[in-house]
Coordinates of C-alpha atoms in Angstrom, one line a residue:
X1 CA 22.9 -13.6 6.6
X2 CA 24.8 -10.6 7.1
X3 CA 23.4 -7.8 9.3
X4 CA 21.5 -5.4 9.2
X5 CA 22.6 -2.0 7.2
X6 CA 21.5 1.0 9.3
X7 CA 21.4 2.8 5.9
X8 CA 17.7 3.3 5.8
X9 CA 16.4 6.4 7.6
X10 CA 12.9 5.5 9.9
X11 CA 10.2 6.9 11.4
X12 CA 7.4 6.4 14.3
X13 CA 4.4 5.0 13.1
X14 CA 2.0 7.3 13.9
X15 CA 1.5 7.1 18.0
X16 CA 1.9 3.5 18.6
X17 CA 6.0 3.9 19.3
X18 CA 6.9 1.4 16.5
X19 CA 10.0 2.5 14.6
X20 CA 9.6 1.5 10.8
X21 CA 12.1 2.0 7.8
X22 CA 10.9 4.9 5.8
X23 CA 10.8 2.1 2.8
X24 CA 8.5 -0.7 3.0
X25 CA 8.8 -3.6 1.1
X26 CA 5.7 -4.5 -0.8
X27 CA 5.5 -8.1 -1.7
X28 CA 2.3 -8.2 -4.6
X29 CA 4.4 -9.0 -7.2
X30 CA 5.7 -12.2 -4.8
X31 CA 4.1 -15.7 -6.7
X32 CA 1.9 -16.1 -9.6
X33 CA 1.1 -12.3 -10.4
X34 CA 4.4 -11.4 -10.9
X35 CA 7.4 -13.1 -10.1
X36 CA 7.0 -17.5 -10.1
X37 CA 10.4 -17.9 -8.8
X38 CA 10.1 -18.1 -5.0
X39 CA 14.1 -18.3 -4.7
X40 CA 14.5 -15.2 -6.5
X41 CA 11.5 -13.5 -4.3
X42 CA 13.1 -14.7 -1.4
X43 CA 16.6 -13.2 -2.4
X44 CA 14.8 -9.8 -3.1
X45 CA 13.3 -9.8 0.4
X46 CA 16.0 -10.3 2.3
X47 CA 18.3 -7.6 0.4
X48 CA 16.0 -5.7 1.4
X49 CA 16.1 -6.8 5.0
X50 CA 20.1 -6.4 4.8
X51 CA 19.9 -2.8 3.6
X52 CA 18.0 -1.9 6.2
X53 CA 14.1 -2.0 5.2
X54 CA 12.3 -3.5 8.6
X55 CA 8.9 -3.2 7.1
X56 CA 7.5 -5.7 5.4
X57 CA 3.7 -5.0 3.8
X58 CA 1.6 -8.3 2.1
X59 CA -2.1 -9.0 1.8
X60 CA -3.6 -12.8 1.7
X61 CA -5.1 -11.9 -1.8
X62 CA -1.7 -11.7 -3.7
X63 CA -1.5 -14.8 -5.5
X64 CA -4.3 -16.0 -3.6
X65 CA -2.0 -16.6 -0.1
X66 CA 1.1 -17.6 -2.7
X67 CA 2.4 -14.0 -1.6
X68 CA 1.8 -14.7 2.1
X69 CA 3.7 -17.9 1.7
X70 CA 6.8 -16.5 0.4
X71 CA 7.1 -14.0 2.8
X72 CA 7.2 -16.6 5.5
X73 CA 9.6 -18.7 3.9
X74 CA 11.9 -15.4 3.9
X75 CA 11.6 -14.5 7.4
X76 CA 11.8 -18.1 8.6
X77 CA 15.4 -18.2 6.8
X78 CA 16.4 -14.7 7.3
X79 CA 16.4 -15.9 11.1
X80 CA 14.7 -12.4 11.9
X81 CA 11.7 -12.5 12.8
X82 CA 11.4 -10.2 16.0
X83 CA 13.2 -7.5 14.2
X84 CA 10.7 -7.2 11.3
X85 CA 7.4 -5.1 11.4
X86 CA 5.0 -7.9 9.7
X87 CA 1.6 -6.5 7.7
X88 CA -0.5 -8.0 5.6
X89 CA -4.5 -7.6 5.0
X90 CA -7.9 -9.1 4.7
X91 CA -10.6 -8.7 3.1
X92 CA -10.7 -9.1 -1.1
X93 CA -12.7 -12.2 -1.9
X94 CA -10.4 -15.7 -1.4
X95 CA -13.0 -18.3 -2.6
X96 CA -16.3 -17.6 -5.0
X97 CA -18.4 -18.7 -2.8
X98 CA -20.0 -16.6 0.0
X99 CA -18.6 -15.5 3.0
X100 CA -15.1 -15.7 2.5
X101 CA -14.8 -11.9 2.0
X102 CA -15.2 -8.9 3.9
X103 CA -15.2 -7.2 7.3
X104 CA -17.3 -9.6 9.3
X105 CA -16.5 -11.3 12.5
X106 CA -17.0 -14.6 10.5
X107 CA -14.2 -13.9 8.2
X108 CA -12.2 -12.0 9.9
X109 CA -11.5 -14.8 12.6
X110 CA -10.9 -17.5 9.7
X111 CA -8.8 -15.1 7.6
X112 CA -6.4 -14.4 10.3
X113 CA -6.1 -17.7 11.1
X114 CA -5.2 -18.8 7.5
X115 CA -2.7 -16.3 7.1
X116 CA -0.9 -16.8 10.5
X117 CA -0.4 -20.1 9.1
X118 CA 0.8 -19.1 5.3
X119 CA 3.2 -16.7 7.4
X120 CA 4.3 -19.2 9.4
X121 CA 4.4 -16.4 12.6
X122 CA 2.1 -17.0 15.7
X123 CA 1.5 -12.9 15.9
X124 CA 1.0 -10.6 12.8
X125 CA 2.2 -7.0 13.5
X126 CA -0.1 -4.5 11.6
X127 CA -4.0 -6.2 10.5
X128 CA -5.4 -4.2 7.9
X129 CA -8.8 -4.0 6.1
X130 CA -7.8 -4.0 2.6
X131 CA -11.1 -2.0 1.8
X132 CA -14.3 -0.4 3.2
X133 CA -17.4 -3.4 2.9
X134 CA -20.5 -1.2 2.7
X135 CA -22.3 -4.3 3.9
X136 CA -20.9 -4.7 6.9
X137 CA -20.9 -2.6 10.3
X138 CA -17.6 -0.6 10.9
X139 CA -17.9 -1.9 15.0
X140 CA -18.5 -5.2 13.8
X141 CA -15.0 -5.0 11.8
X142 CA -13.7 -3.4 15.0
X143 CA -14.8 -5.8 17.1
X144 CA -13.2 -8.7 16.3
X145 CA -10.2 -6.9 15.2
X146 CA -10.3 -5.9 18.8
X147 CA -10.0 -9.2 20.2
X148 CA -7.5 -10.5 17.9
X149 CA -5.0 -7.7 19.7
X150 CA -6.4 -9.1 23.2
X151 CA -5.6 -12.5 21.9
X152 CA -1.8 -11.0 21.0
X153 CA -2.7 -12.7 17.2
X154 CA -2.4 -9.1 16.3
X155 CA -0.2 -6.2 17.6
X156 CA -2.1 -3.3 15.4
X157 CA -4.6 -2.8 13.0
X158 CA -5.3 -0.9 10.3
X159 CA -7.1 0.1 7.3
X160 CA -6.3 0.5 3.2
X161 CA -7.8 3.0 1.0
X162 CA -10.5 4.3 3.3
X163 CA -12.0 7.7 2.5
X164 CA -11.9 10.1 4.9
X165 CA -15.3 10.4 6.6
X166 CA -15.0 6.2 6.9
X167 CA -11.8 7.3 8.6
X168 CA -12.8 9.4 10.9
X169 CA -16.5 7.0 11.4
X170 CA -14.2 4.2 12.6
X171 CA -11.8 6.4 15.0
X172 CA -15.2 8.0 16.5
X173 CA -16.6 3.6 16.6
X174 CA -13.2 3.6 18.5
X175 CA -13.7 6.3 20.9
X176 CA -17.2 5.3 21.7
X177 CA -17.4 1.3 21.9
X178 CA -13.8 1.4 23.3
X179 CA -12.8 -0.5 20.5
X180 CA -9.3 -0.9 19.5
X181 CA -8.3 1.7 16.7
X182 CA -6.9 1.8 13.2
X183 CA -3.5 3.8 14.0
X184 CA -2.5 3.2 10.1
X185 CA -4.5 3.7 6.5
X186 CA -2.7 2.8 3.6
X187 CA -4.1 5.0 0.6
X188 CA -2.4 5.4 -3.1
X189 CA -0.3 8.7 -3.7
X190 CA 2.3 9.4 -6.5
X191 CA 2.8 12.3 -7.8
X192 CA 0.3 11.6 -10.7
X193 CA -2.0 10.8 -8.2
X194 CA -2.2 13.6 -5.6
X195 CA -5.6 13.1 -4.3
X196 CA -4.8 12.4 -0.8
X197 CA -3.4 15.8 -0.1
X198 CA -6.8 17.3 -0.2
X199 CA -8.6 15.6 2.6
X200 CA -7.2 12.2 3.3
X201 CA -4.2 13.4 4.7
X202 CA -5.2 15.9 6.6
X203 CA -7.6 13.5 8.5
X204 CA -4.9 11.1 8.9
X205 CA -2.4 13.5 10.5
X206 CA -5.6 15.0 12.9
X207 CA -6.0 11.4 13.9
X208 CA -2.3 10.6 14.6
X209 CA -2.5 7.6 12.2
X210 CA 0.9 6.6 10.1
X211 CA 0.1 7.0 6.7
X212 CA 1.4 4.1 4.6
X213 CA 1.4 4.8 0.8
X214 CA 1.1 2.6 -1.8
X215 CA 2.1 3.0 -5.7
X216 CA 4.7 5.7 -5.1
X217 CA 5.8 4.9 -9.0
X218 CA 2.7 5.3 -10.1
X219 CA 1.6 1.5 -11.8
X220 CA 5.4 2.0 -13.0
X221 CA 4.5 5.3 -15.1
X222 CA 7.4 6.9 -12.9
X223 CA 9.6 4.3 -13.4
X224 CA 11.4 6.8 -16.5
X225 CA 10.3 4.4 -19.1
X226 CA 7.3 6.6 -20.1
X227 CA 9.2 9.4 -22.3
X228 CA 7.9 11.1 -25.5
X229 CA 9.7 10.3 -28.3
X230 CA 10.0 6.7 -27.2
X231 CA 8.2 3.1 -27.8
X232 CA 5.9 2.5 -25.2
X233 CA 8.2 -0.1 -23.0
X234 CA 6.9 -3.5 -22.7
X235 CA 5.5 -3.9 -19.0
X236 CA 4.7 -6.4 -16.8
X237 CA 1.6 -4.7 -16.0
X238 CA 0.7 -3.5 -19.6
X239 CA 1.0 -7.3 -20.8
X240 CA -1.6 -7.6 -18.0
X241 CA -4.0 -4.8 -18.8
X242 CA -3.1 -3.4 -21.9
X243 CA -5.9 -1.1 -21.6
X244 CA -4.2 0.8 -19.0
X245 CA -1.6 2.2 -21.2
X246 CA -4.1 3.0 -24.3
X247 CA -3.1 6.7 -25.0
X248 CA -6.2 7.0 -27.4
X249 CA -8.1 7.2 -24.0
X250 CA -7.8 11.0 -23.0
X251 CA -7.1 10.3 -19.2
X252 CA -4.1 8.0 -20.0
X253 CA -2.9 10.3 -22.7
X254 CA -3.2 13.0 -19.9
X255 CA -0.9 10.8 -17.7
X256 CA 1.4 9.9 -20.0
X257 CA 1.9 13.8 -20.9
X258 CA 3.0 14.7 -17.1
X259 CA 4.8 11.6 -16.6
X260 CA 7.0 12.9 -19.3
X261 CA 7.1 16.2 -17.8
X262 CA 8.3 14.5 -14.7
X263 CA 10.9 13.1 -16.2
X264 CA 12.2 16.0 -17.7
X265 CA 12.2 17.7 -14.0
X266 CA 14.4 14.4 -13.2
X267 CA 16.8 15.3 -15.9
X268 CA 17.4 18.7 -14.9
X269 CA 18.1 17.6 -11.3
X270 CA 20.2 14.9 -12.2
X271 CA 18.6 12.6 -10.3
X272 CA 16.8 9.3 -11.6
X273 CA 12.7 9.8 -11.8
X274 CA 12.1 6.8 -9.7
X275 CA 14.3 8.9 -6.7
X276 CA 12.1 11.9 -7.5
X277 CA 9.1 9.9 -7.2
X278 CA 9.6 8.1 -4.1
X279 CA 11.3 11.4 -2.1
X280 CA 8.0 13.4 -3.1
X281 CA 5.6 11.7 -1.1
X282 CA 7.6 10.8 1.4
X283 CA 8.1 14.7 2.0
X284 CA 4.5 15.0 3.1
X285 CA 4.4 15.2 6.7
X286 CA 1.6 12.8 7.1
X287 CA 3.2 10.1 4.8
X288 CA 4.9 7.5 7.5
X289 CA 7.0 5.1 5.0
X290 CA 6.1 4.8 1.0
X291 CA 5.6 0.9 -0.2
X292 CA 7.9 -0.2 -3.1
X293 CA 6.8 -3.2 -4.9
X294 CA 9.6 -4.5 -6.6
X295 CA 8.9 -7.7 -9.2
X296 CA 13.2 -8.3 -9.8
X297 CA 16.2 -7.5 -8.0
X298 CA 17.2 -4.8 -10.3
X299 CA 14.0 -3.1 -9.8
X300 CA 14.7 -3.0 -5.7
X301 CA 18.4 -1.9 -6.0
X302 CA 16.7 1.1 -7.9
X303 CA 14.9 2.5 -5.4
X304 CA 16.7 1.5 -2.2
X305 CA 18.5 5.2 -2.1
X306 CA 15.1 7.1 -2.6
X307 CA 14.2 7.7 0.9
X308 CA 17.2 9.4 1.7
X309 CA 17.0 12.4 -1.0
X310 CA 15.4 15.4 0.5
X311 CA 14.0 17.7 -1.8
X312 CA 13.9 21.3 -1.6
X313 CA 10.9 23.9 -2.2
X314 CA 11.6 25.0 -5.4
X315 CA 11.8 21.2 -6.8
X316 CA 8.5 20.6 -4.8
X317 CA 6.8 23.7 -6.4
X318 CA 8.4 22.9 -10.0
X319 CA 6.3 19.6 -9.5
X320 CA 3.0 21.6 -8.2
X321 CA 3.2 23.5 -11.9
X322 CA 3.6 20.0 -12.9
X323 CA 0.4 18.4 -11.4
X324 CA -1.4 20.8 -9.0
X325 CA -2.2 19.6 -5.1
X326 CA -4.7 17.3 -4.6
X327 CA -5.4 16.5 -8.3
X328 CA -5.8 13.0 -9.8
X329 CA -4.2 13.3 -13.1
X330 CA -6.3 10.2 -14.3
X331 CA -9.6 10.0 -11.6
X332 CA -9.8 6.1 -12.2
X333 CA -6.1 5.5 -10.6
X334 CA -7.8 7.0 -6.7
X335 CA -8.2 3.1 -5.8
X336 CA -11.4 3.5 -4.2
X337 CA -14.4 1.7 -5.9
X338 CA -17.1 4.5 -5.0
X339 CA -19.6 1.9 -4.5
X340 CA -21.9 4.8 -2.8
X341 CA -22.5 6.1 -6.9
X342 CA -24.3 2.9 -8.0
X343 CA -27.2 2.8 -8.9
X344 CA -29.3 0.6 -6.4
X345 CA -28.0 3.0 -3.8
X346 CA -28.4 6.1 -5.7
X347 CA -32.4 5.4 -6.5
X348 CA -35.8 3.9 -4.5

């Protein structure tokens, strides 16, 4: 394979020393819930190896370990192994029955395991918890994340769409069981979806965790697709779950109003909205690298630029007028199941 382009710019992430690629490939739509041609997924990975992305982001759950698999198959051929920054997560439920979900020591040891294997690597870079299990002890998680690092199975770990006071629970577990620490949380941000910005991030940067960010694109409503005046474009995704795009409902209609808005910012700057999109968040100061989750080749060579456009204040505050700081435009897209609002734990 060629080598690497030094093309991408990169970052620390957060305290731990490890240099990453401001992009991260995501690999979701690797296998059976996006794209069924493992060639082609392989292809797409290592471009983006060759122009310069060293972060690769995965989680067991896509495709059911299919995801996982591909990835390996990539990194076995691409020859690189010890130059790429390896994550992937546990967690989501792999099997109906119980017990093979969750942050327990009894999962997490077989979950590892299983995904060492569909990696095909003996050490996985960055663990993460794909999401908070409000059944199970944050220093139990901890713990036997802790001795998967003293085992060298894994380098660091992390956590995915935490809200801050879990956050800042599991640093303070940490700290006081001398535990080894999330140094990473992986939380949604777009700019339809500023939530972050009024808490999350904050935390994150007081913590001095890197701050990984998925759905920069916004589910692909950034994309530039979504424009008034214009069909709805046939999706991926909205063949999935049409009822994500259903502008009779007042949040998506909301949406789709300052995604067009967006894209008329784009216009003016000359720029596509996809670059727009990606250099916003990455602006933050507390956003480490944004993860791109490309389903075809086209769709990566249109981003691979992004990270390099800097945007200035007066772009940044024509997008504030936009979609104010720290606002959801549509609440249900903050990726975090409040399971703290149901009933049974809301009533005696």
């Amino acid at each position: 394979m060629p080598a690497q382009s030094p093309a991408q710019p990169t970052t620390y992430l957060g305290r731990t020393g490890v240099e990453v690629s401001r992009l991260a490939l995501g690999t979701m739509m690797f296998g059976d819930w996006g794209n069924k041609d493992h060639e082609a997924s392989i292809r797409i990975i290592h471009r983006a190896l060759n122009a310069g992305i060293n972060f690769i982001d995965t989680a067991d759950i896509y495709s059911f370990g299919e995801s996982e698999e591909i990835v390996g198959k990539a990194i076995a051929q691409s020859g690189r192994r010890e130059d790429i920054i390896l994550a992937t997560k546990f967690f989501n439920g792999m099997k109906q029955q119980p017990n093979y979900r969750g942050g327990s020591r009894r999962w997490i040891i077989r979950s590892v395991e299983d995904s060492l294997r569909r990696l095909g690597t003996d050490y996985i870079d960055l663990y993460q918890m794909h999401r908070p299990d409000e059944h199970t002890d944050i220093e139990e998680s901890l713990g036997a994340l802790s001795d998967l690092v003293a085992q060298g199975k894994v380098r660091y770990i992390g956590s995915s769409t935490f809200q801050p006071s879990q956050v800042v629970e599991a640093q303070w577990t940490s700290r006081e069981r001398h535990l080894a620490r999330f140094v990473t949380e992986q939380p949604p941000y777009s700019m339809l979806t500023r939530g972050i910005e009024a808490d999350l991030l904050p935390t994150t940067q007081r913590h001095g965790m890197g701050t990984l960010v998925w759905s920069p694109l916004a589910g692909g409503w950034l994309s530039g697709k979504f424009r008034k005046g214009q069909d709805l474009p046939a999706t991926h995704r909205s063949d999935r779950d049409p009822g994500r795009y259903d502008l009779g409902n007042p949040k998506i209609a909301a949406k789709f109003d300052a995604a067009d808005k967006l894209g008329g910012l784009a216009d003016e700057l000359g720029i596509p909205l996809v670059y727009l999109a990606i250099a916003f968040v990455l602006r933050h100061p507390a956003v480490t690298s944004a993860i791109i989750g490309p389903r075809t080749m086209e769709q990566l060579e249109s981003q691979l630029d992004a990270a390099a456009l800097e945007l200035d204040a007066s772009t940044l505050d024509r997008i504030d007028e936009i979609v104010p700081p720290g606002v959801n435009v549509n609440p249900d897209d903050a990726g975090f199941s409040n399971f703290w609002l149901t009933p049974e734990l809301r009533r005696r």
